[in-house]
Amino acid sequence: MPPPKRANMEMSDAPKLREIRASIASKYNDAFKNNEKIILPFIKEDRSTSWHLYVIKINNRNEIIEQLKEYDIGCSVHFIPIHKHTYYKNKYGYKDEEYPIANKVYDTSLSLPIYPDMSDEEIDYVIEKINFIMNKEQ
């Protein structure tokens, strides 16, 4: 479900759009907080976020992405570690085994759909399918 195109967005819309994304993030947090197979985003108390992304940590990320595709839910993988980029790997000789923590974070991170034009039905659908898939995973 790709986000719809926004036309004529004004800078004055930014606070409202952030508020909408924060509301979606809150719904995700509430829906996933008791699922031991999902690690929620962590925001320190003295910080705030735009909720531009909603990134959870899960095992079997690539398998989960494929299962979500079956339900027409598009997810993304962000924050690819620098040592995995071809340019840096070739220029500096970075090797995967030298960065186990970065690899672990990368391999378990999954960005869920979060955009201001998501309907309540779409949000509920994502929540339902994520919980269904994660609860059947071993």
mmCIF file of C-alpha atoms in Angstrom:
data_model
loop_
_atom_site.group_PDB
_atom_site.id
_atom_site.type_symbol
_atom_site.label_atom_id
_atom_site.label_comp_id
_atom_site.label_asym_id
_atom_site.label_seq_id
_atom_site.Cartn_x
_atom_site.Cartn_y
_atom_site.Cartn_z
ATOM 1 C CA MET A 1 0.000 0.000 0.000
ATOM 2 C CA PRO A 2 2.112 2.904 -1.218
ATOM 3 C CA PRO A 3 1.449 6.264 0.370
ATOM 4 C CA PRO A 4 -0.691 8.588 -1.707
ATOM 5 C CA LYS A 5 0.963 11.589 -3.299
ATOM 6 C CA ARG A 6 0.613 14.812 -1.324
ATOM 7 C CA ALA A 7 -0.009 17.908 -3.367
ATOM 8 C CA ASN A 8 0.693 21.485 -2.312
ATOM 9 C CA MET A 9 2.003 20.662 1.146
ATOM 10 C CA GLU A 10 2.882 23.780 3.100
ATOM 11 C CA MET A 11 5.470 24.148 5.840
ATOM 12 C CA SER A 12 2.588 25.065 8.143
ATOM 13 C CA ASP A 13 1.289 21.507 7.642
ATOM 14 C CA ALA A 14 4.390 19.975 9.266
ATOM 15 C CA PRO A 15 3.171 20.053 12.909
ATOM 16 C CA LYS A 16 -0.171 18.509 11.946
ATOM 17 C CA LEU A 17 1.510 15.809 9.850
ATOM 18 C CA ARG A 18 3.893 15.009 12.712
ATOM 19 C CA GLU A 19 0.922 14.767 15.077
ATOM 20 C CA ILE A 20 -0.800 12.295 12.746
ATOM 21 C CA ARG A 21 2.344 10.147 12.447
ATOM 22 C CA ALA A 22 2.748 10.253 16.240
ATOM 23 C CA SER A 23 -0.822 8.994 16.583
ATOM 24 C CA ILE A 24 -0.091 6.090 14.224
ATOM 25 C CA ALA A 25 3.111 5.289 16.144
ATOM 26 C CA SER A 26 1.122 5.297 19.388
ATOM 27 C CA LYS A 27 -1.369 2.818 17.910
ATOM 28 C CA TYR A 28 1.512 0.586 16.790
ATOM 29 C CA ASN A 29 3.142 0.840 20.221
ATOM 30 C CA ASP A 30 -0.082 -0.126 21.980
ATOM 31 C CA ALA A 31 -0.729 -3.007 19.579
ATOM 32 C CA PHE A 32 2.772 -4.489 19.758
ATOM 33 C CA LYS A 33 3.837 -3.716 23.332
ATOM 34 C CA ASN A 34 2.973 -7.179 24.651
ATOM 35 C CA ASN A 35 4.394 -9.103 21.712
ATOM 36 C CA GLU A 36 7.687 -10.551 22.945
ATOM 37 C CA LYS A 37 8.821 -11.135 19.354
ATOM 38 C CA ILE A 38 8.811 -7.407 18.559
ATOM 39 C CA ILE A 39 11.163 -4.801 19.970
ATOM 40 C CA LEU A 40 9.562 -1.375 19.717
ATOM 41 C CA PRO A 41 11.321 1.867 18.870
ATOM 42 C CA PHE A 42 12.916 3.438 21.912
ATOM 43 C CA ILE A 43 12.779 7.198 22.367
ATOM 44 C CA LYS A 44 14.519 8.696 25.388
ATOM 45 C CA GLU A 45 12.263 10.734 27.651
ATOM 46 C CA ASP A 46 14.170 13.953 26.973
ATOM 47 C CA ARG A 47 13.810 13.539 23.181
ATOM 48 C CA SER A 48 11.109 13.717 20.581
ATOM 49 C CA THR A 49 10.785 12.247 17.118
ATOM 50 C CA SER A 50 9.060 13.170 13.891
ATOM 51 C CA TRP A 51 8.014 9.530 13.447
ATOM 52 C CA HIS A 52 9.209 9.811 9.870
ATOM 53 C CA LEU A 53 9.923 6.082 10.233
ATOM 54 C CA TYR A 54 8.550 3.437 12.584
ATOM 55 C CA VAL A 55 11.284 0.810 12.928
ATOM 56 C CA ILE A 56 10.766 -2.379 14.889
ATOM 57 C CA LYS A 57 13.340 -5.088 15.597
ATOM 58 C CA ILE A 58 12.366 -8.673 14.775
ATOM 59 C CA ASN A 59 13.975 -11.985 13.965
ATOM 60 C CA ASN A 60 13.620 -13.445 10.464
ATOM 61 C CA ARG A 61 13.145 -9.973 8.975
ATOM 62 C CA ASN A 62 13.468 -11.046 5.345
ATOM 63 C CA GLU A 63 10.954 -13.862 5.792
ATOM 64 C CA ILE A 64 8.545 -11.472 7.502
ATOM 65 C CA ILE A 65 8.874 -8.983 4.634
ATOM 66 C CA GLU A 66 7.976 -11.723 2.148
ATOM 67 C CA GLN A 67 4.949 -12.756 4.213
ATOM 68 C CA LEU A 68 3.784 -9.155 4.489
ATOM 69 C CA LYS A 69 4.010 -8.811 0.698
ATOM 70 C CA GLU A 70 1.402 -11.577 0.462
ATOM 71 C CA TYR A 71 -0.949 -9.205 2.306
ATOM 72 C CA ASP A 72 0.043 -6.226 0.122
ATOM 73 C CA ILE A 73 1.870 -4.561 2.996
ATOM 74 C CA GLY A 74 5.052 -2.896 1.838
ATOM 75 C CA CYS A 75 7.801 -2.517 4.385
ATOM 76 C CA SER A 76 11.268 -1.075 4.056
ATOM 77 C CA VAL A 77 14.757 -1.618 5.334
ATOM 78 C CA HIS A 78 16.558 1.576 6.277
ATOM 79 C CA PHE A 79 19.885 2.458 7.821
ATOM 80 C CA ILE A 80 22.086 0.108 5.823
ATOM 81 C CA PRO A 81 25.455 0.076 7.616
ATOM 82 C CA ILE A 82 28.203 1.943 5.808
ATOM 83 C CA HIS A 83 30.431 -1.133 5.625
ATOM 84 C CA LYS A 84 27.788 -2.848 3.469
ATOM 85 C CA HIS A 85 27.804 -0.145 0.793
ATOM 86 C CA THR A 86 29.852 -1.180 -2.237
ATOM 87 C CA TYR A 87 31.832 2.049 -2.445
ATOM 88 C CA TYR A 88 33.068 1.903 1.151
ATOM 89 C CA LYS A 89 33.557 -1.853 1.067
ATOM 90 C CA ASN A 90 35.749 -1.539 -2.026
ATOM 91 C CA LYS A 91 37.576 1.641 -1.034
ATOM 92 C CA TYR A 92 38.337 0.709 2.582
ATOM 93 C CA GLY A 93 38.122 -3.090 2.547
ATOM 94 C CA TYR A 94 35.377 -3.259 5.172
ATOM 95 C CA LYS A 95 34.328 -6.801 6.014
ATOM 96 C CA ASP A 96 30.974 -7.868 7.441
ATOM 97 C CA GLU A 97 32.510 -9.895 10.254
ATOM 98 C CA GLU A 98 34.220 -6.769 11.606
ATOM 99 C CA TYR A 99 30.858 -5.154 12.482
ATOM 100 C CA PRO A 100 28.707 -7.718 14.317
ATOM 101 C CA ILE A 101 26.587 -5.174 16.205
ATOM 102 C CA ALA A 102 25.813 -3.077 13.124
ATOM 103 C CA ASN A 103 24.954 -6.270 11.250
ATOM 104 C CA LYS A 104 22.622 -7.462 14.019
ATOM 105 C CA VAL A 105 20.779 -4.142 14.151
ATOM 106 C CA TYR A 106 20.509 -4.041 10.366
ATOM 107 C CA ASP A 107 19.387 -7.665 10.047
ATOM 108 C CA THR A 108 16.573 -7.228 12.566
ATOM 109 C CA SER A 109 15.301 -3.741 11.654
ATOM 110 C CA LEU A 110 12.052 -3.350 9.752
ATOM 111 C CA SER A 111 10.304 -0.069 8.905
ATOM 112 C CA LEU A 112 6.534 -0.374 8.975
ATOM 113 C CA PRO A 113 4.216 1.815 6.914
ATOM 114 C CA ILE A 114 3.652 5.160 8.584
ATOM 115 C CA TYR A 115 2.370 8.132 6.645
ATOM 116 C CA PRO A 116 -0.200 10.814 7.428
ATOM 117 C CA ASP A 117 -2.766 9.624 4.897
ATOM 118 C CA MET A 118 -3.059 6.121 6.379
ATOM 119 C CA SER A 119 -6.653 5.367 7.240
ATOM 120 C CA ASP A 120 -7.631 3.737 10.523
ATOM 121 C CA GLU A 121 -8.551 0.634 8.516
ATOM 122 C CA GLU A 122 -5.069 0.493 6.971
ATOM 123 C CA ILE A 123 -3.404 0.937 10.359
ATOM 124 C CA ASP A 124 -5.568 -1.804 11.874
ATOM 125 C CA TYR A 125 -4.824 -4.070 8.909
ATOM 126 C CA VAL A 126 -1.053 -3.645 9.328
ATOM 127 C CA ILE A 127 -1.358 -4.310 13.064
ATOM 128 C CA GLU A 128 -3.515 -7.394 12.528
ATOM 129 C CA LYS A 129 -1.187 -8.921 9.937
ATOM 130 C CA ILE A 130 2.030 -8.128 11.820
ATOM 131 C CA ASN A 131 0.649 -9.724 14.992
ATOM 132 C CA PHE A 132 -0.684 -12.714 13.051
ATOM 133 C CA ILE A 133 2.638 -13.345 11.311
ATOM 134 C CA MET A 134 4.773 -12.733 14.381
ATOM 135 C CA ASN A 135 2.601 -14.959 16.577
ATOM 136 C CA LYS A 136 2.923 -17.899 14.202
ATOM 137 C CA GLU A 137 6.721 -17.489 13.897
ATOM 138 C CA GLN A 138 8.783 -19.889 15.992
#
